[in-house]
Amino acid sequence: MSRLVGKPAPDFTMKTALGNGEGFGEAKLSDYKGKWLVLFFYPLDFTFVCPTEITAYSERKKDFEADNAEILGVSIDSEHSHKAWISGDLGKLNFPLASDLTKKVATDYGVLIEDEGIALRGLFIIDPEGQVKYSVVHDLNVGRNVDETLRVLKALKTGGLCPINWNEGDKLL
């Protein structure tokens, strides 16, 4: 996988299931120009670890909005599968789930497990100008930490040097 941090984010256009479960939409990278984007990939709908992450990010949506950030979840499932999951067991969300049915976006972001046809748990923070500023990729069995994502977002937004264990309000170097 080649490094994306410091480079323009790979462009995308994907169909989405709206978080309220009431319809469909479309997400393009250009839709997020002028805002920070937390783009995260997860393996599949109707699985075990995925709903814990997705609902945790949804519950913290206002914290991301306070930092001018949007959230977009992505898997290789169809927008129809996303809608069924949102309308059923997953429940309503505060952000859309995008369909990467062609697996192009997962490939472009370097998270596709080709022999399995699903994405690793990749998370990317993209700045308002469309540059990738952060990426982390987890194994399928390990969920991400919403607090850490918010901490890194806040650190990136300072534009300064943030030492180890930096938190909002701490001094910069």
mmCIF file with all atom_site columns, C-alpha atoms in Angstrom:
data_model
loop_
_atom_site.group_PDB
_atom_site.id
_atom_site.type_symbol
_atom_site.label_atom_id
_atom_site.label_alt_id
_atom_site.label_comp_id
_atom_site.label_asym_id
_atom_site.label_entity_id
_atom_site.label_seq_id
_atom_site.pdbx_PDB_ins_code
_atom_site.Cartn_x
_atom_site.Cartn_y
_atom_site.Cartn_z
_atom_site.occupancy
_atom_site.B_iso_or_equiv
_atom_site.pdbx_formal_charge
_atom_site.auth_seq_id
_atom_site.auth_comp_id
_atom_site.auth_asym_id
_atom_site.auth_atom_id
_atom_site.pdbx_PDB_model_num
ATOM 1   C CA . MET A 1 1   ? 0.000   0.000   0.000  1.00 0.00 ? 1   MET A CA 1
ATOM 2   C CA . SER A 1 2   ? 1.413   3.362   -0.952 1.00 0.00 ? 2   SER A CA 1
ATOM 3   C CA . ARG A 1 3   ? 1.351   6.277   1.438  1.00 0.00 ? 3   ARG A CA 1
ATOM 4   C CA . LEU A 1 4   ? -1.601  8.643   1.144  1.00 0.00 ? 4   LEU A CA 1
ATOM 5   C CA . VAL A 1 5   ? -0.771  11.038  3.989  1.00 0.00 ? 5   VAL A CA 1
ATOM 6   C CA . GLY A 1 6   ? 0.350   14.362  2.562  1.00 0.00 ? 6   GLY A CA 1
ATOM 7   C CA . LYS A 1 7   ? -1.165  13.627  -0.839 1.00 0.00 ? 7   LYS A CA 1
ATOM 8   C CA . PRO A 1 8   ? -4.474  14.594  -2.452 1.00 0.00 ? 8   PRO A CA 1
ATOM 9   C CA . ALA A 1 9   ? -7.237  12.235  -1.373 1.00 0.00 ? 9   ALA A CA 1
ATOM 10  C CA . PRO A 1 10  ? -8.290  9.836   -4.127 1.00 0.00 ? 10  PRO A CA 1
ATOM 11  C CA . ASP A 1 11  ? -11.471 11.158  -5.706 1.00 0.00 ? 11  ASP A CA 1
ATOM 12  C CA . PHE A 1 12  ? -14.710 9.226   -5.314 1.00 0.00 ? 12  PHE A CA 1
ATOM 13  C CA . THR A 1 13  ? -18.389 9.238   -6.134 1.00 0.00 ? 13  THR A CA 1
ATOM 14  C CA . MET A 1 14  ? -20.493 6.621   -4.329 1.00 0.00 ? 14  MET A CA 1
ATOM 15  C CA . LYS A 1 15  ? -24.167 5.904   -3.830 1.00 0.00 ? 15  LYS A CA 1
ATOM 16  C CA . THR A 1 16  ? -25.248 6.179   -0.202 1.00 0.00 ? 16  THR A CA 1
ATOM 17  C CA . ALA A 1 17  ? -27.986 5.103   2.138  1.00 0.00 ? 17  ALA A CA 1
ATOM 18  C CA . LEU A 1 18  ? -29.061 8.071   4.213  1.00 0.00 ? 18  LEU A CA 1
ATOM 19  C CA . GLY A 1 19  ? -28.476 7.670   7.920  1.00 0.00 ? 19  GLY A CA 1
ATOM 20  C CA . ASN A 1 20  ? -32.149 8.166   8.692  1.00 0.00 ? 20  ASN A CA 1
ATOM 21  C CA . GLY A 1 21  ? -32.906 5.022   6.681  1.00 0.00 ? 21  GLY A CA 1
ATOM 22  C CA . GLU A 1 22  ? -35.411 6.864   4.505  1.00 0.00 ? 22  GLU A CA 1
ATOM 23  C CA . GLY A 1 23  ? -33.676 7.000   1.173  1.00 0.00 ? 23  GLY A CA 1
ATOM 24  C CA . PHE A 1 24  ? -30.600 7.188   -0.947 1.00 0.00 ? 24  PHE A CA 1
ATOM 25  C CA . GLY A 1 25  ? -28.098 9.816   -1.963 1.00 0.00 ? 25  GLY A CA 1
ATOM 26  C CA . GLU A 1 26  ? -24.665 10.271  -3.404 1.00 0.00 ? 26  GLU A CA 1
ATOM 27  C CA . ALA A 1 27  ? -21.358 11.236  -1.830 1.00 0.00 ? 27  ALA A CA 1
ATOM 28  C CA . LYS A 1 28  ? -18.499 12.820  -3.759 1.00 0.00 ? 28  LYS A CA 1
ATOM 29  C CA . LEU A 1 29  ? -15.189 13.954  -2.353 1.00 0.00 ? 29  LEU A CA 1
ATOM 30  C CA . SER A 1 30  ? -15.968 17.437  -3.709 1.00 0.00 ? 30  SER A CA 1
ATOM 31  C CA . ASP A 1 31  ? -19.070 17.569  -1.461 1.00 0.00 ? 31  ASP A CA 1
ATOM 32  C CA . TYR A 1 32  ? -16.712 17.937  1.508  1.00 0.00 ? 32  TYR A CA 1
ATOM 33  C CA . LYS A 1 33  ? -14.564 20.780  0.161  1.00 0.00 ? 33  LYS A CA 1
ATOM 34  C CA . GLY A 1 34  ? -14.164 23.383  2.900  1.00 0.00 ? 34  GLY A CA 1
ATOM 35  C CA . LYS A 1 35  ? -14.753 20.808  5.669  1.00 0.00 ? 35  LYS A CA 1
ATOM 36  C CA . TRP A 1 36  ? -12.737 18.091  7.303  1.00 0.00 ? 36  TRP A CA 1
ATOM 37  C CA . LEU A 1 37  ? -13.811 14.570  6.379  1.00 0.00 ? 37  LEU A CA 1
ATOM 38  C CA . VAL A 1 38  ? -13.479 11.460  8.511  1.00 0.00 ? 38  VAL A CA 1
ATOM 39  C CA . LEU A 1 39  ? -13.747 8.689   5.936  1.00 0.00 ? 39  LEU A CA 1
ATOM 40  C CA . PHE A 1 40  ? -13.799 5.201   7.374  1.00 0.00 ? 40  PHE A CA 1
ATOM 41  C CA . PHE A 1 41  ? -14.016 1.801   5.750  1.00 0.00 ? 41  PHE A CA 1
ATOM 42  C CA . TYR A 1 42  ? -15.502 -1.256  7.415  1.00 0.00 ? 42  TYR A CA 1
ATOM 43  C CA . PRO A 1 43  ? -15.677 -4.844  6.118  1.00 0.00 ? 43  PRO A CA 1
ATOM 44  C CA . LEU A 1 44  ? -19.376 -5.691  5.798  1.00 0.00 ? 44  LEU A CA 1
ATOM 45  C CA . ASP A 1 45  ? -22.903 -4.854  6.877  1.00 0.00 ? 45  ASP A CA 1
ATOM 46  C CA . PHE A 1 46  ? -24.609 -7.229  9.336  1.00 0.00 ? 46  PHE A CA 1
ATOM 47  C CA . THR A 1 47  ? -21.384 -8.193  11.119 1.00 0.00 ? 47  THR A CA 1
ATOM 48  C CA . PHE A 1 48  ? -20.182 -8.018  14.716 1.00 0.00 ? 48  PHE A CA 1
ATOM 49  C CA . VAL A 1 49  ? -17.533 -5.315  15.283 1.00 0.00 ? 49  VAL A CA 1
ATOM 50  C CA . CYS A 1 50  ? -18.805 -2.964  12.563 1.00 0.00 ? 50  CYS A CA 1
ATOM 51  C CA . PRO A 1 51  ? -22.018 -1.851  14.285 1.00 0.00 ? 51  PRO A CA 1
ATOM 52  C CA . THR A 1 52  ? -20.125 -0.986  17.468 1.00 0.00 ? 52  THR A CA 1
ATOM 53  C CA . GLU A 1 53  ? -17.914 1.421   15.514 1.00 0.00 ? 53  GLU A CA 1
ATOM 54  C CA . ILE A 1 54  ? -20.612 2.856   13.278 1.00 0.00 ? 54  ILE A CA 1
ATOM 55  C CA . THR A 1 55  ? -23.003 3.617   16.123 1.00 0.00 ? 55  THR A CA 1
ATOM 56  C CA . ALA A 1 56  ? -20.185 5.068   18.258 1.00 0.00 ? 56  ALA A CA 1
ATOM 57  C CA . TYR A 1 57  ? -19.233 7.503   15.470 1.00 0.00 ? 57  TYR A CA 1
ATOM 58  C CA . SER A 1 58  ? -22.913 8.361   14.992 1.00 0.00 ? 58  SER A CA 1
ATOM 59  C CA . GLU A 1 59  ? -23.357 9.110   18.704 1.00 0.00 ? 59  GLU A CA 1
ATOM 60  C CA . ARG A 1 60  ? -20.411 11.546  18.546 1.00 0.00 ? 60  ARG A CA 1
ATOM 61  C CA . LYS A 1 61  ? -21.455 13.302  15.298 1.00 0.00 ? 61  LYS A CA 1
ATOM 62  C CA . LYS A 1 62  ? -22.024 16.624  17.087 1.00 0.00 ? 62  LYS A CA 1
ATOM 63  C CA . ASP A 1 63  ? -18.450 16.530  18.415 1.00 0.00 ? 63  ASP A CA 1
ATOM 64  C CA . PHE A 1 64  ? -17.170 16.164  14.853 1.00 0.00 ? 64  PHE A CA 1
ATOM 65  C CA . GLU A 1 65  ? -19.491 18.902  13.588 1.00 0.00 ? 65  GLU A CA 1
ATOM 66  C CA . ALA A 1 66  ? -18.120 21.229  16.280 1.00 0.00 ? 66  ALA A CA 1
ATOM 67  C CA . ASP A 1 67  ? -14.739 20.784  14.564 1.00 0.00 ? 67  ASP A CA 1
ATOM 68  C CA . ASN A 1 68  ? -16.154 21.390  11.061 1.00 0.00 ? 68  ASN A CA 1
ATOM 69  C CA . ALA A 1 69  ? -15.881 17.683  10.231 1.00 0.00 ? 69  ALA A CA 1
ATOM 70  C CA . GLU A 1 70  ? -18.233 15.321  8.449  1.00 0.00 ? 70  GLU A CA 1
ATOM 71  C CA . ILE A 1 71  ? -18.285 11.520  8.708  1.00 0.00 ? 71  ILE A CA 1
ATOM 72  C CA . LEU A 1 72  ? -18.746 9.014   5.902  1.00 0.00 ? 72  LEU A CA 1
ATOM 73  C CA . GLY A 1 73  ? -18.749 5.249   6.422  1.00 0.00 ? 73  GLY A CA 1
ATOM 74  C CA . VAL A 1 74  ? -17.938 2.963   3.480  1.00 0.00 ? 74  VAL A CA 1
ATOM 75  C CA . SER A 1 75  ? -18.171 -0.761  2.763  1.00 0.00 ? 75  SER A CA 1
ATOM 76  C CA . ILE A 1 76  ? -18.387 -2.915  -0.337 1.00 0.00 ? 76  ILE A CA 1
ATOM 77  C CA . ASP A 1 77  ? -22.087 -3.589  0.313  1.00 0.00 ? 77  ASP A CA 1
ATOM 78  C CA . SER A 1 78  ? -24.792 -2.004  -1.835 1.00 0.00 ? 78  SER A CA 1
ATOM 79  C CA . GLU A 1 79  ? -26.711 1.064   -0.739 1.00 0.00 ? 79  GLU A CA 1
ATOM 80  C CA . HIS A 1 80  ? -29.749 -1.231  -0.506 1.00 0.00 ? 80  HIS A CA 1
ATOM 81  C CA . SER A 1 81  ? -27.969 -3.464  2.000  1.00 0.00 ? 81  SER A CA 1
ATOM 82  C CA . HIS A 1 82  ? -26.961 -0.348  3.976  1.00 0.00 ? 82  HIS A CA 1
ATOM 83  C CA . LYS A 1 83  ? -30.577 0.874   4.002  1.00 0.00 ? 83  LYS A CA 1
ATOM 84  C CA . ALA A 1 84  ? -31.884 -2.505  5.162  1.00 0.00 ? 84  ALA A CA 1
ATOM 85  C CA . TRP A 1 85  ? -29.328 -2.584  7.975  1.00 0.00 ? 85  TRP A CA 1
ATOM 86  C CA . ILE A 1 86  ? -30.063 1.013   9.057  1.00 0.00 ? 86  ILE A CA 1
ATOM 87  C CA . SER A 1 87  ? -33.809 0.353   8.950  1.00 0.00 ? 87  SER A CA 1
ATOM 88  C CA . GLY A 1 88  ? -33.339 -2.871  10.905 1.00 0.00 ? 88  GLY A CA 1
ATOM 89  C CA . ASP A 1 89  ? -30.775 -3.932  13.479 1.00 0.00 ? 89  ASP A CA 1
ATOM 90  C CA . LEU A 1 90  ? -28.278 -1.061  13.125 1.00 0.00 ? 90  LEU A CA 1
ATOM 91  C CA . GLY A 1 91  ? -30.764 1.762   13.674 1.00 0.00 ? 91  GLY A CA 1
ATOM 92  C CA . LYS A 1 92  ? -30.741 5.329   12.468 1.00 0.00 ? 92  LYS A CA 1
ATOM 93  C CA . LEU A 1 93  ? -27.427 7.106   12.028 1.00 0.00 ? 93  LEU A CA 1
ATOM 94  C CA . ASN A 1 94  ? -26.292 10.712  11.918 1.00 0.00 ? 94  ASN A CA 1
ATOM 95  C CA . PHE A 1 95  ? -24.286 10.215  8.707  1.00 0.00 ? 95  PHE A CA 1
ATOM 96  C CA . PRO A 1 96  ? -24.648 8.216   5.491  1.00 0.00 ? 96  PRO A CA 1
ATOM 97  C CA . LEU A 1 97  ? -23.144 4.862   4.598  1.00 0.00 ? 97  LEU A CA 1
ATOM 98  C CA . ALA A 1 98  ? -21.588 4.718   1.138  1.00 0.00 ? 98  ALA A CA 1
ATOM 99  C CA . SER A 1 99  ? -21.540 1.790   -1.247 1.00 0.00 ? 99  SER A CA 1
ATOM 100 C CA . ASP A 1 100 ? -18.222 0.812   -2.811 1.00 0.00 ? 100 ASP A CA 1
ATOM 101 C CA . LEU A 1 101 ? -19.728 -2.094  -4.732 1.00 0.00 ? 101 LEU A CA 1
ATOM 102 C CA . THR A 1 102 ? -17.030 -1.878  -7.425 1.00 0.00 ? 102 THR A CA 1
ATOM 103 C CA . LYS A 1 103 ? -14.310 -1.893  -4.716 1.00 0.00 ? 103 LYS A CA 1
ATOM 104 C CA . LYS A 1 104 ? -12.559 0.950   -6.560 1.00 0.00 ? 104 LYS A CA 1
ATOM 105 C CA . VAL A 1 105 ? -12.544 3.338   -3.610 1.00 0.00 ? 105 VAL A CA 1
ATOM 106 C CA . ALA A 1 106 ? -11.226 0.693   -1.196 1.00 0.00 ? 106 ALA A CA 1
ATOM 107 C CA . THR A 1 107 ? -8.528  -0.093  -3.768 1.00 0.00 ? 107 THR A CA 1
ATOM 108 C CA . ASP A 1 108 ? -7.658  3.589   -4.281 1.00 0.00 ? 108 ASP A CA 1
ATOM 109 C CA . TYR A 1 109 ? -7.316  4.069   -0.512 1.00 0.00 ? 109 TYR A CA 1
ATOM 110 C CA . GLY A 1 110 ? -5.237  0.887   -0.184 1.00 0.00 ? 110 GLY A CA 1
ATOM 111 C CA . VAL A 1 111 ? -7.536  -1.007  2.180  1.00 0.00 ? 111 VAL A CA 1
ATOM 112 C CA . LEU A 1 112 ? -9.025  -3.722  -0.045 1.00 0.00 ? 112 LEU A CA 1
ATOM 113 C CA . ILE A 1 113 ? -8.197  -7.318  0.873  1.00 0.00 ? 113 ILE A CA 1
ATOM 114 C CA . GLU A 1 114 ? -8.237  -8.559  -2.700 1.00 0.00 ? 114 GLU A CA 1
ATOM 115 C CA . ASP A 1 115 ? -8.594  -12.296 -2.075 1.00 0.00 ? 115 ASP A CA 1
ATOM 116 C CA . GLU A 1 116 ? -11.538 -11.693 0.278  1.00 0.00 ? 116 GLU A CA 1
ATOM 117 C CA . GLY A 1 117 ? -13.095 -8.775  -1.591 1.00 0.00 ? 117 GLY A CA 1
ATOM 118 C CA . ILE A 1 118 ? -13.660 -6.700  1.553  1.00 0.00 ? 118 ILE A CA 1
ATOM 119 C CA . ALA A 1 119 ? -11.988 -3.687  3.126  1.00 0.00 ? 119 ALA A CA 1
ATOM 120 C CA . LEU A 1 120 ? -9.822  -3.552  6.206  1.00 0.00 ? 120 LEU A CA 1
ATOM 121 C CA . ARG A 1 121 ? -10.825 -1.044  8.885  1.00 0.00 ? 121 ARG A CA 1
ATOM 122 C CA . GLY A 1 122 ? -9.180  1.969   7.268  1.00 0.00 ? 122 GLY A CA 1
ATOM 123 C CA . LEU A 1 123 ? -9.752  5.494   8.569  1.00 0.00 ? 123 LEU A CA 1
ATOM 124 C CA . PHE A 1 124 ? -8.644  8.662   6.795  1.00 0.00 ? 124 PHE A CA 1
ATOM 125 C CA . ILE A 1 125 ? -8.867  12.283  7.889  1.00 0.00 ? 125 ILE A CA 1
ATOM 126 C CA . ILE A 1 126 ? -8.989  14.587  4.886  1.00 0.00 ? 126 ILE A CA 1
ATOM 127 C CA . ASP A 1 127 ? -8.511  18.333  5.311  1.00 0.00 ? 127 ASP A CA 1
ATOM 128 C CA . PRO A 1 128 ? -10.772 21.048  3.817  1.00 0.00 ? 128 PRO A CA 1
ATOM 129 C CA . GLU A 1 129 ? -8.476  21.314  0.772  1.00 0.00 ? 129 GLU A CA 1
ATOM 130 C CA . GLY A 1 130 ? -8.740  17.578  0.003  1.00 0.00 ? 130 GLY A CA 1
ATOM 131 C CA . GLN A 1 131 ? -5.350  16.460  1.386  1.00 0.00 ? 131 GLN A CA 1
ATOM 132 C CA . VAL A 1 132 ? -5.054  13.245  3.397  1.00 0.00 ? 132 VAL A CA 1
ATOM 133 C CA . LYS A 1 133 ? -3.655  14.253  6.783  1.00 0.00 ? 133 LYS A CA 1
ATOM 134 C CA . TYR A 1 134 ? -4.042  10.994  8.721  1.00 0.00 ? 134 TYR A CA 1
ATOM 135 C CA . SER A 1 135 ? -4.567  7.326   8.041  1.00 0.00 ? 135 SER A CA 1
ATOM 136 C CA . VAL A 1 136 ? -4.792  4.275   10.220 1.00 0.00 ? 136 VAL A CA 1
ATOM 137 C CA . VAL A 1 137 ? -5.626  0.723   9.178  1.00 0.00 ? 137 VAL A CA 1
ATOM 138 C CA . HIS A 1 138 ? -6.772  -1.962  11.592 1.00 0.00 ? 138 HIS A CA 1
ATOM 139 C CA . ASP A 1 139 ? -7.161  -5.705  11.261 1.00 0.00 ? 139 ASP A CA 1
ATOM 140 C CA . LEU A 1 140 ? -10.730 -6.903  10.769 1.00 0.00 ? 140 LEU A CA 1
ATOM 141 C CA . ASN A 1 141 ? -11.123 -7.970  14.409 1.00 0.00 ? 141 ASN A CA 1
ATOM 142 C CA . VAL A 1 142 ? -10.097 -4.677  16.069 1.00 0.00 ? 142 VAL A CA 1
ATOM 143 C CA . GLY A 1 143 ? -12.428 -1.690  16.306 1.00 0.00 ? 143 GLY A CA 1
ATOM 144 C CA . ARG A 1 144 ? -11.285 1.915   16.226 1.00 0.00 ? 144 ARG A CA 1
ATOM 145 C CA . ASN A 1 145 ? -11.477 4.518   18.983 1.00 0.00 ? 145 ASN A CA 1
ATOM 146 C CA . VAL A 1 146 ? -13.728 7.552   18.424 1.00 0.00 ? 146 VAL A CA 1
ATOM 147 C CA . ASP A 1 147 ? -11.949 9.565   21.134 1.00 0.00 ? 147 ASP A CA 1
ATOM 148 C CA . GLU A 1 148 ? -8.612  9.018   19.385 1.00 0.00 ? 148 GLU A CA 1
ATOM 149 C CA . THR A 1 149 ? -10.071 10.068  16.038 1.00 0.00 ? 149 THR A CA 1
ATOM 150 C CA . LEU A 1 150 ? -11.365 13.287  17.616 1.00 0.00 ? 150 LEU A CA 1
ATOM 151 C CA . ARG A 1 151 ? -8.041  13.890  19.383 1.00 0.00 ? 151 ARG A CA 1
ATOM 152 C CA . VAL A 1 152 ? -6.105  13.536  16.132 1.00 0.00 ? 152 VAL A CA 1
ATOM 153 C CA . LEU A 1 153 ? -8.594  15.762  14.277 1.00 0.00 ? 153 LEU A CA 1
ATOM 154 C CA . LYS A 1 154 ? -8.183  18.484  16.898 1.00 0.00 ? 154 LYS A CA 1
ATOM 155 C CA . ALA A 1 155 ? -4.396  18.118  16.796 1.00 0.00 ? 155 ALA A CA 1
ATOM 156 C CA . LEU A 1 156 ? -4.330  18.418  13.007 1.00 0.00 ? 156 LEU A CA 1
ATOM 157 C CA . LYS A 1 157 ? -6.500  21.509  13.163 1.00 0.00 ? 157 LYS A CA 1
ATOM 158 C CA . THR A 1 158 ? -3.990  23.312  15.413 1.00 0.00 ? 158 THR A CA 1
ATOM 159 C CA . GLY A 1 159 ? -1.476  23.387  12.583 1.00 0.00 ? 159 GLY A CA 1
ATOM 160 C CA . GLY A 1 160 ? 1.199   23.131  15.265 1.00 0.00 ? 160 GLY A CA 1
ATOM 161 C CA . LEU A 1 161 ? 3.503   20.533  16.746 1.00 0.00 ? 161 LEU A CA 1
ATOM 162 C CA . CYS A 1 162 ? 1.568   18.292  19.116 1.00 0.00 ? 162 CYS A CA 1
ATOM 163 C CA . PRO A 1 163 ? 3.687   16.154  21.457 1.00 0.00 ? 163 PRO A CA 1
ATOM 164 C CA . ILE A 1 164 ? 2.851   12.640  22.583 1.00 0.00 ? 164 ILE A CA 1
ATOM 165 C CA . ASN A 1 165 ? -0.466  12.341  24.432 1.00 0.00 ? 165 ASN A CA 1
ATOM 166 C CA . TRP A 1 166 ? -1.432  15.874  23.368 1.00 0.00 ? 166 TRP A CA 1
ATOM 167 C CA . ASN A 1 167 ? -5.037  16.783  24.093 1.00 0.00 ? 167 ASN A CA 1
ATOM 168 C CA . GLU A 1 168 ? -7.066  19.869  23.319 1.00 0.00 ? 168 GLU A CA 1
ATOM 169 C CA . GLY A 1 169 ? -5.929  22.730  25.548 1.00 0.00 ? 169 GLY A CA 1
ATOM 170 C CA . ASP A 1 170 ? -2.412  21.356  26.006 1.00 0.00 ? 170 ASP A CA 1
ATOM 171 C CA . LYS A 1 171 ? 0.599   23.396  24.934 1.00 0.00 ? 171 LYS A CA 1
ATOM 172 C CA . LEU A 1 172 ? 2.062   22.936  21.499 1.00 0.00 ? 172 LEU A CA 1
ATOM 173 C CA . LEU A 1 173 ? 5.796   22.519  21.010 1.00 0.00 ? 173 LEU A CA 1
#
